[in-house]
PDB file of C-alpha atoms in Angstrom:
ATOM      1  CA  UNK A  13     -16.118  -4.647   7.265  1.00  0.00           C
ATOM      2  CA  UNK A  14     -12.860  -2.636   6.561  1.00  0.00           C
ATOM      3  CA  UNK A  15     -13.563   0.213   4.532  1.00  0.00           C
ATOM      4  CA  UNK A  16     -11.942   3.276   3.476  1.00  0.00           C
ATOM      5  CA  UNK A  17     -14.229   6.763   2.740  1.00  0.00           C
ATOM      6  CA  UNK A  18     -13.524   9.536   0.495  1.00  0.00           C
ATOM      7  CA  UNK A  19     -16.158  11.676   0.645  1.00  0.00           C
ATOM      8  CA  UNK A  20     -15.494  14.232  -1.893  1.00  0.00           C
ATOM      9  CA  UNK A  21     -15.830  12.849  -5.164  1.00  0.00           C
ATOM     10  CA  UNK A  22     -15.335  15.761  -7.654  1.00  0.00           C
ATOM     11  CA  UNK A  23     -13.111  18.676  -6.603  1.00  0.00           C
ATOM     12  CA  UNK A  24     -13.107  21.764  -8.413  1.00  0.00           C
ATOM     13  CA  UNK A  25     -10.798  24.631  -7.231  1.00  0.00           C
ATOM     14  CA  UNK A  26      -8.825  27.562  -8.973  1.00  0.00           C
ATOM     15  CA  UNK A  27      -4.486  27.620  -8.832  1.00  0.00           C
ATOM     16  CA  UNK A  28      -3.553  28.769  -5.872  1.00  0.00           C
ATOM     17  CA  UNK A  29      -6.058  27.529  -3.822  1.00  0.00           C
ATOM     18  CA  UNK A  30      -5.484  25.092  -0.530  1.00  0.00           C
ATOM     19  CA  UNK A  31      -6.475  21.873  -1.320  1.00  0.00           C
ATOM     20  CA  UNK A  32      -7.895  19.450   1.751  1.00  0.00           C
ATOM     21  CA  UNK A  33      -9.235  16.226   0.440  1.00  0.00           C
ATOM     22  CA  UNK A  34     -10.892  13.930   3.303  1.00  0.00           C
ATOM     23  CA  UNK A  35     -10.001  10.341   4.223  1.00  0.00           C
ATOM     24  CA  UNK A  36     -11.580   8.490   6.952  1.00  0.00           C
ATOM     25  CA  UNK A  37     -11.081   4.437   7.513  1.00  0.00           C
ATOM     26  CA  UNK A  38     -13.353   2.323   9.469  1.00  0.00           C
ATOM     27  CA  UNK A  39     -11.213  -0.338  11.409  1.00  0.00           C
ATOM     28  CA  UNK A  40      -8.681  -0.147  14.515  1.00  0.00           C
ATOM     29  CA  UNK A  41      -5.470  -1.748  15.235  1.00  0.00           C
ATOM     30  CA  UNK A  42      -2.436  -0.360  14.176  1.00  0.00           C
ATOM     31  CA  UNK A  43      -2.653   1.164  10.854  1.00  0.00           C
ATOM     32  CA  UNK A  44      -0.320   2.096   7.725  1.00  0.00           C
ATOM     33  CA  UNK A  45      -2.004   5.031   5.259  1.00  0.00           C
ATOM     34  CA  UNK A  46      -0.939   6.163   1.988  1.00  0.00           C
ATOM     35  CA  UNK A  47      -2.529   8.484  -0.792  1.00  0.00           C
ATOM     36  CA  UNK A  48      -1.847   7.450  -4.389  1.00  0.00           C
ATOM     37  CA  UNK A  49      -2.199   9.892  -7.036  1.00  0.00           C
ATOM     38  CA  UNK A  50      -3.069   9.139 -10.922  1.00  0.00           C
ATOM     39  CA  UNK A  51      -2.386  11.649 -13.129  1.00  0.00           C
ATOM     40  CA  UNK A  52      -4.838  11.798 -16.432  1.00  0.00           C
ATOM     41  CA  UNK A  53      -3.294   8.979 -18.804  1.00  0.00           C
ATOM     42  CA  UNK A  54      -0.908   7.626 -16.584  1.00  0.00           C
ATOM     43  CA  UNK A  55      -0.342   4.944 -13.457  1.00  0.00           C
ATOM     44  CA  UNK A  56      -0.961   5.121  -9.790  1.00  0.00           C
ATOM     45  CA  UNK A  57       1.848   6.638  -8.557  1.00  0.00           C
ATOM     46  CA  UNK A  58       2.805   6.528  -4.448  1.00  0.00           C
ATOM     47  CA  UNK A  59       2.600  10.693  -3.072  1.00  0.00           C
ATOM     48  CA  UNK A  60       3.069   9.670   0.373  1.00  0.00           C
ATOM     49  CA  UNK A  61       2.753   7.320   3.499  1.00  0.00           C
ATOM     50  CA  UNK A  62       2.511   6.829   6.765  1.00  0.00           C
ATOM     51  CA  UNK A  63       4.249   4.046   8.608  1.00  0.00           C
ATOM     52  CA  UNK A  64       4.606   5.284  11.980  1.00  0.00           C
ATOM     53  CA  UNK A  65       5.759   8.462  14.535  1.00  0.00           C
ATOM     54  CA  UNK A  66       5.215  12.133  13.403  1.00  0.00           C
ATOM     55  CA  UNK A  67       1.739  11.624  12.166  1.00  0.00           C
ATOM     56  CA  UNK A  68       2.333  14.918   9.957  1.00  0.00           C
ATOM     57  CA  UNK A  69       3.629  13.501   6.520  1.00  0.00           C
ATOM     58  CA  UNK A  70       5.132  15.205   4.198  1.00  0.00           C
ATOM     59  CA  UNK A  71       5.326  13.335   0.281  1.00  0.00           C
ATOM     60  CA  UNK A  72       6.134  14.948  -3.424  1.00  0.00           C
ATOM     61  CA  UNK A  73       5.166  17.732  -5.044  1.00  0.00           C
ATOM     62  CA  UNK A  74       4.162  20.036  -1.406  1.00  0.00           C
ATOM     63  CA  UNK A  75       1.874  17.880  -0.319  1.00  0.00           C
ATOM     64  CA  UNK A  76       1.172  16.513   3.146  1.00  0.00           C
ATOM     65  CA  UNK A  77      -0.943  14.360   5.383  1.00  0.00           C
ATOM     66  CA  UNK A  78      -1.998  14.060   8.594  1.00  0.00           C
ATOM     67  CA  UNK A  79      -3.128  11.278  10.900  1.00  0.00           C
ATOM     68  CA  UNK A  80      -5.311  11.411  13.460  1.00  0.00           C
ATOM     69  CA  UNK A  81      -5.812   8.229  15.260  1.00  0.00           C
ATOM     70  CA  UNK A  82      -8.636   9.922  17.238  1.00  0.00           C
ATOM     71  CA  UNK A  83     -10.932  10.793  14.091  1.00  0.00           C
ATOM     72  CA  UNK A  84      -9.705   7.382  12.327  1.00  0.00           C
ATOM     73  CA  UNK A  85      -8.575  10.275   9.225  1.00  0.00           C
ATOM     74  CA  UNK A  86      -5.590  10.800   6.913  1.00  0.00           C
ATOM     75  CA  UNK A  87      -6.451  13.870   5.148  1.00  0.00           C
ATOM     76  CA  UNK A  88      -4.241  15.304   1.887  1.00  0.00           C
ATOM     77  CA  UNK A  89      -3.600  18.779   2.327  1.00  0.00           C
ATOM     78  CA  UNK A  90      -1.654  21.426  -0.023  1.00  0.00           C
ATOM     79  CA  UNK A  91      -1.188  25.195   0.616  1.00  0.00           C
ATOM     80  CA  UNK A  92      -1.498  26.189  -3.239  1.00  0.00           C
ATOM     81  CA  UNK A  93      -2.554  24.249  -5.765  1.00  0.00           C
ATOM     82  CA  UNK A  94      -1.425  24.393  -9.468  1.00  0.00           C
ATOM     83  CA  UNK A  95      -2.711  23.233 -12.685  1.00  0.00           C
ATOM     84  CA  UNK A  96      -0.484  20.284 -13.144  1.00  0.00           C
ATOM     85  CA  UNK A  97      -1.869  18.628  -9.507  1.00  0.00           C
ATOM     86  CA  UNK A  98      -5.250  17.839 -11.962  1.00  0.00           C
ATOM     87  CA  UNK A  99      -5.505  13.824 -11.314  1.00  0.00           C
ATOM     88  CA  UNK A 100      -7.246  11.689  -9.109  1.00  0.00           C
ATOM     89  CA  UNK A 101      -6.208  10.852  -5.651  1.00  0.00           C
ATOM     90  CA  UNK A 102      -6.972   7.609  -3.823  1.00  0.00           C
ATOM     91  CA  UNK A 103      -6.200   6.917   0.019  1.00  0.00           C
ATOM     92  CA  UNK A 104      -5.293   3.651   1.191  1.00  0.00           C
ATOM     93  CA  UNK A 105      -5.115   1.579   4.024  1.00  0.00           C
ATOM     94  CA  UNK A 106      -3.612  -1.404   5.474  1.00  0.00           C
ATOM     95  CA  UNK A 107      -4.100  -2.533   9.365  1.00  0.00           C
ATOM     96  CA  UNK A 108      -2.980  -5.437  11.388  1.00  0.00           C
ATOM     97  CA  UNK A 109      -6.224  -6.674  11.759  1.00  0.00           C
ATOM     98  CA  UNK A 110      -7.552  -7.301   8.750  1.00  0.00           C
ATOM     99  CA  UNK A 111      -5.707  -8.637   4.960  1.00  0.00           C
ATOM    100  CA  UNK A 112      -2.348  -7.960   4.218  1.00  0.00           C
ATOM    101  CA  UNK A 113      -3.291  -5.851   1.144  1.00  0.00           C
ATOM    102  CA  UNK A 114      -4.037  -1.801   0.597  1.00  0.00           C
ATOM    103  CA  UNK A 115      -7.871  -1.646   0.944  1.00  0.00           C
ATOM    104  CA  UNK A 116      -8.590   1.687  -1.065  1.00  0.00           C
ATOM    105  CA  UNK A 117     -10.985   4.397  -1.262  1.00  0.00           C
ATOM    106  CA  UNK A 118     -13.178   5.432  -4.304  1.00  0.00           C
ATOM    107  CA  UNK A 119     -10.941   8.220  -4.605  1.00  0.00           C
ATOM    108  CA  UNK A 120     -11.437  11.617  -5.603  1.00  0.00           C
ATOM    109  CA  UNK A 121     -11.234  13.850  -8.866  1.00  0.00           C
ATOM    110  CA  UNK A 122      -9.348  17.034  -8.719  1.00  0.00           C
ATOM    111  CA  UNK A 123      -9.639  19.852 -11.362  1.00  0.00           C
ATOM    112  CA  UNK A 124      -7.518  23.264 -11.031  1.00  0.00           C
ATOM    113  CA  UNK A 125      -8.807  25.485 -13.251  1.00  0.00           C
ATOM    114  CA  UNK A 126      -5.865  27.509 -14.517  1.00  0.00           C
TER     115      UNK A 126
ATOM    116  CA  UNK B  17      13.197  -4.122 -14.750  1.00  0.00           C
ATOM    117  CA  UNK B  18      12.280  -0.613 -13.718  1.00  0.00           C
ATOM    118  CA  UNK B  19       9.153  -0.554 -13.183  1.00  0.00           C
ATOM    119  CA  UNK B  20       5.832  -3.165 -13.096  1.00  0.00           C
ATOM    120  CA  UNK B  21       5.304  -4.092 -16.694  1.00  0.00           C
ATOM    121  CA  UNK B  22       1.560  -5.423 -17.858  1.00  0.00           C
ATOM    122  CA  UNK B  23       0.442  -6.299 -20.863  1.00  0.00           C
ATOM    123  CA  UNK B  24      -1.206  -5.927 -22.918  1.00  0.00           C
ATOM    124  CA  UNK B  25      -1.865  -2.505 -21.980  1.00  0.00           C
ATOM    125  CA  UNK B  26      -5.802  -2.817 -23.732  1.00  0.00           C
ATOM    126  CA  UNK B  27      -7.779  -5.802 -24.438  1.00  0.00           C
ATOM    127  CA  UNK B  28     -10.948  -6.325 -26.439  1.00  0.00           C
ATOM    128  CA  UNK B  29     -12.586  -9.642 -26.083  1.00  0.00           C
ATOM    129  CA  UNK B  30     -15.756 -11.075 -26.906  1.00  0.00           C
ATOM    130  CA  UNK B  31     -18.224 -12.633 -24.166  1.00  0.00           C
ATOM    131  CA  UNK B  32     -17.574 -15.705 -23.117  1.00  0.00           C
ATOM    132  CA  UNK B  33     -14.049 -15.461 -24.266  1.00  0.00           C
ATOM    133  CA  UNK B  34     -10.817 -16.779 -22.884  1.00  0.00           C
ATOM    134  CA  UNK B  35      -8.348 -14.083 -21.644  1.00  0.00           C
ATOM    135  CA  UNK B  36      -5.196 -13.708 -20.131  1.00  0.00           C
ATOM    136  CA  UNK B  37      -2.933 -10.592 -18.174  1.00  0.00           C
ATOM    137  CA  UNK B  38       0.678 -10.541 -18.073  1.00  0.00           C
ATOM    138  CA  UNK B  39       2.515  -8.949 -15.303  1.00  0.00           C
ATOM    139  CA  UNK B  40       6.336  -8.002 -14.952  1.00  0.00           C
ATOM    140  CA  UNK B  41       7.116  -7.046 -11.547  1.00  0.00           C
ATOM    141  CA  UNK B  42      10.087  -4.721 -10.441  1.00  0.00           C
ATOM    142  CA  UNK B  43      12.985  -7.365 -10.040  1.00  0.00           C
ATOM    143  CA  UNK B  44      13.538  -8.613  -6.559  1.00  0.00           C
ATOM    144  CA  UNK B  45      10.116  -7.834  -5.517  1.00  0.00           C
ATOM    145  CA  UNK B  46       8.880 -11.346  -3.973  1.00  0.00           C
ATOM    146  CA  UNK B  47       4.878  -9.491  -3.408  1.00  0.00           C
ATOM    147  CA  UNK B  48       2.704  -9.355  -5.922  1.00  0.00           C
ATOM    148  CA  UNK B  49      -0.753  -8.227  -5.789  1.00  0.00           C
ATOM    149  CA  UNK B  50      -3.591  -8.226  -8.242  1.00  0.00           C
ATOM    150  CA  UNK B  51      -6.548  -5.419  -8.231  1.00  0.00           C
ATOM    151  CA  UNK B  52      -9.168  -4.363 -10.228  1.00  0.00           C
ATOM    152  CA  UNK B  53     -10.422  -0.965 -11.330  1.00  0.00           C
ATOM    153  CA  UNK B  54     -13.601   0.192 -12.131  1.00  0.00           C
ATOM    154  CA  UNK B  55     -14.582   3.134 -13.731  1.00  0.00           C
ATOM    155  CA  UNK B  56     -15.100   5.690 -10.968  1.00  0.00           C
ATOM    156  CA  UNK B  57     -13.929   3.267  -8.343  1.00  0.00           C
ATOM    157  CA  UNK B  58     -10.687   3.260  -6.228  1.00  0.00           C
ATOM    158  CA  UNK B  59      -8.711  -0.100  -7.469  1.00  0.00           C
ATOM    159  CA  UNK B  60     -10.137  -3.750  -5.512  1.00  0.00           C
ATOM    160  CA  UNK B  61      -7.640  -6.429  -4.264  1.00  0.00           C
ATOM    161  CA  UNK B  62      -8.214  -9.819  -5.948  1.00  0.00           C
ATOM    162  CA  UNK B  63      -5.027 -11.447  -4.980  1.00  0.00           C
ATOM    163  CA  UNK B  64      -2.144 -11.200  -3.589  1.00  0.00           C
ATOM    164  CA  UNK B  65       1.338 -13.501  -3.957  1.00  0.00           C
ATOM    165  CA  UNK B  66       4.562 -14.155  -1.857  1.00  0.00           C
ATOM    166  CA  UNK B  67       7.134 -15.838  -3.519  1.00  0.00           C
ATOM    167  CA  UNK B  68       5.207 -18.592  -6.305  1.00  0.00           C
ATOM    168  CA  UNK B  69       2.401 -18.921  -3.767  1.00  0.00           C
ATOM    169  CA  UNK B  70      -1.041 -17.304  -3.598  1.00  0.00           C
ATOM    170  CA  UNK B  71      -1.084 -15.762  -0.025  1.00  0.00           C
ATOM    171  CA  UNK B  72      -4.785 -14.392  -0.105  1.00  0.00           C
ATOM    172  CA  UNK B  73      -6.990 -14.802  -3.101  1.00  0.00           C
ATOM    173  CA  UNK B  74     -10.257 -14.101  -1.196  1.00  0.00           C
ATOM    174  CA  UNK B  75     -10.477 -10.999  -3.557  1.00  0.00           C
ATOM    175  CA  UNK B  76     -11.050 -12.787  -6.745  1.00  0.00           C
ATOM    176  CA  UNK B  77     -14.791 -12.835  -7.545  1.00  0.00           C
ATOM    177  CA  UNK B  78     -15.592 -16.300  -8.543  1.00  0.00           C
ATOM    178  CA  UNK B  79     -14.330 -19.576 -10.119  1.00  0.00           C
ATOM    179  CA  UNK B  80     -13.936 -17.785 -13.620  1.00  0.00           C
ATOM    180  CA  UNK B  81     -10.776 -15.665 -11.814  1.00  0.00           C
ATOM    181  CA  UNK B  82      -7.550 -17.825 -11.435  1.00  0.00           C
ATOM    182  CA  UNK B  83      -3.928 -15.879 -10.852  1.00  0.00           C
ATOM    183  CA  UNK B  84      -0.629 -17.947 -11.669  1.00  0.00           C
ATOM    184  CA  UNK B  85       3.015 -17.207 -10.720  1.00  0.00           C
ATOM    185  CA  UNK B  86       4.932 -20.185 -11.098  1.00  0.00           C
ATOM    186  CA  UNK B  87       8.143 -19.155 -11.140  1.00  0.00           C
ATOM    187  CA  UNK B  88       8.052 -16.187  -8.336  1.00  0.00           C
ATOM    188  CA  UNK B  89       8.497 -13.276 -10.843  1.00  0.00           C
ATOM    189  CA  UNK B  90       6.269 -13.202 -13.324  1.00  0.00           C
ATOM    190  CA  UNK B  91       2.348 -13.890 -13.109  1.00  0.00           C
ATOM    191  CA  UNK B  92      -0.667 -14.246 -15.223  1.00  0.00           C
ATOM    192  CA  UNK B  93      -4.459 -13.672 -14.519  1.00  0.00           C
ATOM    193  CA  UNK B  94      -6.529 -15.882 -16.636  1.00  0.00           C
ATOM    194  CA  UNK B  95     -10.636 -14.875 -16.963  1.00  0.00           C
ATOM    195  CA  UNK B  96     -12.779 -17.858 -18.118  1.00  0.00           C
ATOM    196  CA  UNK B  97     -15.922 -17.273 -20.286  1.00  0.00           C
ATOM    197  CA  UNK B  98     -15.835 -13.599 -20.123  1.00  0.00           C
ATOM    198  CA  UNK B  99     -18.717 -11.326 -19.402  1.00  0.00           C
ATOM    199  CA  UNK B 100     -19.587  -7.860 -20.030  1.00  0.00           C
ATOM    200  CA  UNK B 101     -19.083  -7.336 -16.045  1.00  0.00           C
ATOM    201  CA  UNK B 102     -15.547  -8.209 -16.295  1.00  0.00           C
ATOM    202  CA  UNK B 103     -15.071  -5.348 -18.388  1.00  0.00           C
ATOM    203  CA  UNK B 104     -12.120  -2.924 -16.004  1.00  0.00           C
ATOM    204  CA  UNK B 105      -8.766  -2.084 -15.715  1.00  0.00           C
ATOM    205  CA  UNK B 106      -6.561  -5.004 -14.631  1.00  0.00           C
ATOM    206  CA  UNK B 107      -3.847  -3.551 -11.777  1.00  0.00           C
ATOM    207  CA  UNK B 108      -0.433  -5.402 -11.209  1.00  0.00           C
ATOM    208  CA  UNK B 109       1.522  -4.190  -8.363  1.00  0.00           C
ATOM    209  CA  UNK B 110       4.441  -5.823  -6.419  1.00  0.00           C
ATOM    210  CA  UNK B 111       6.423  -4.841  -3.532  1.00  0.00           C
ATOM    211  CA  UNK B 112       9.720  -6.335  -1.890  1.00  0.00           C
ATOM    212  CA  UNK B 113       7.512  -7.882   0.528  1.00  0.00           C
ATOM    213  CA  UNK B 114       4.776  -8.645   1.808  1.00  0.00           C
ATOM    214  CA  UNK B 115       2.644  -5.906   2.927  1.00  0.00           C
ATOM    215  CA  UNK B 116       1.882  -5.277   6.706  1.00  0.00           C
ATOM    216  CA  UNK B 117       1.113  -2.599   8.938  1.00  0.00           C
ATOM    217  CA  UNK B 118       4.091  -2.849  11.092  1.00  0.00           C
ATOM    218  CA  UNK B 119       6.184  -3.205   7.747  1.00  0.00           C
ATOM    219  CA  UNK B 120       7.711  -0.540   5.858  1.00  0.00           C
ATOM    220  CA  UNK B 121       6.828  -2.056   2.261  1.00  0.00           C
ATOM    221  CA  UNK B 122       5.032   0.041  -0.327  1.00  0.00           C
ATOM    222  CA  UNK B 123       3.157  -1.105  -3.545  1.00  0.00           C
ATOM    223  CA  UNK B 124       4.586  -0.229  -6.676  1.00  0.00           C
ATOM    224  CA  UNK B 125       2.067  -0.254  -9.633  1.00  0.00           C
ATOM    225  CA  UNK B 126       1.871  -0.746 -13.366  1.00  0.00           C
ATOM    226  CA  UNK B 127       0.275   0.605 -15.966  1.00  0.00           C
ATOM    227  CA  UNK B 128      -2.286  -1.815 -16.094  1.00  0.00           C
ATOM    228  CA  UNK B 129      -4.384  -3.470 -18.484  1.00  0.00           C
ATOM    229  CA  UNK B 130      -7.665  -2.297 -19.716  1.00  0.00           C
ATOM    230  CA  UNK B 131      -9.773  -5.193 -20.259  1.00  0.00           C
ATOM    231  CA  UNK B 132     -13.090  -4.341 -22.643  1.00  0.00           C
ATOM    232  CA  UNK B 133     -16.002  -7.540 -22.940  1.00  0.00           C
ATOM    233  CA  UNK B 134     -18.363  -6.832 -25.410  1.00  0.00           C
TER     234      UNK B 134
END
């Protein structure tokens, strides 16, 4: 079955700090990828995508992705966190080969601790 | 309107209850796609429409789950005889069409609706 894996649930890290949170997706075929971010008390909000070509993305707010078709990942990365990226982040998937809907992942807390 | 409107925005019902979800999507958006969030969970497709049709409701969990949008805009997700299970937060999201991985649609979401069974 088509899943999506985010395999850090609970992220902890001081400002300043790079930030890599890990996305991995379980089916082939060509493949769109997106990470969602919810900040605390409001909605899902889109922070970047991946259609096609470069497979470095860059979205809102410094951060960036990166696909690698090899390793089936999509990983969120940012240099230097700050206090206000606190939220949670969700990666999403959607391939040709499977429903035409975003199958996403459990997601994954982030904390910066001023 | 600006963005994907739900309401209401919190719901408490008792089990076995009748309930309904409203959803506003951004005007001229023809896709609109239901999911459902748990707590801890990344959100779950239920269904998904194009135009007044339901493309793909192989999402919604049983007979108790039925999505409406008879008009192409707006659509409602009616829960039969409510359980304690049921008990999430209700996702509406549209997009100007429908999703694909060789398209260049994104999903817009609301606010959502936070649906409590007790």
């Amino acid at each position: 079955a088509q899943s999506v894996s985010q395999h850090n649930h609970h992220v902890i890290l001081s400002e300043a700090a790079s930030l890599e949170l890990g996305c991995n997706y379980s089916y082939g075929g060509t493949v769109n990828l997106f990470w969602y971010v919810q900040y605390p008390g409001q909605h899902l909000q889109l922070l970047l995508k991946y259609f096609s070509g470069d497979p470095l993305v860059k979205g809102i707010k410094g951060f960036e992705a990166e696909f690698i078709k090899s390793k089936f990942s999509f990983n969120l990365r940012k240099p230097s966190v700050q206090w206000s990226d606190t939220a949670e982040y969700f990666c999403a998937v959607i391939s040709n080969t499977g429903r035409r809907a975003l199958t996403f992942g459990s997601g994954t807390r982030l904390q910066v601790q001023p | 309107g600006a963005g994907v409107s739900q309401t209401p925005s919190n719901k408490v019902t008792e089990k076995g209850k009748y309930v309904e979800l409203r959803c506003d999507p951004i005007s001229g958006h023809t896709a609109l796609y239901w999911y459902r969030q748990s707590l801890g969970q990344g959100p779950e497709f239920l269904i998904y429409f194009q135009g007044t049709g339901a493309a793909d409701d192989s999402g919604l969990p049983n007979d108790r789950f039925f999505a409406v949008r008879p008009e192409g805009s707006v659509s409602t997700l009616k829960i039969q005889r409510t359980e304690r299970g049921d008990s999430a937060v209700y996702l509406c999201a549209s997009s100007l069409g429908t999703l694909s991985a060789s398209g260049a649609n994104v999903l817009t979401f609301g606010a959502g609706s936070r649906l409590t069974v007790l």
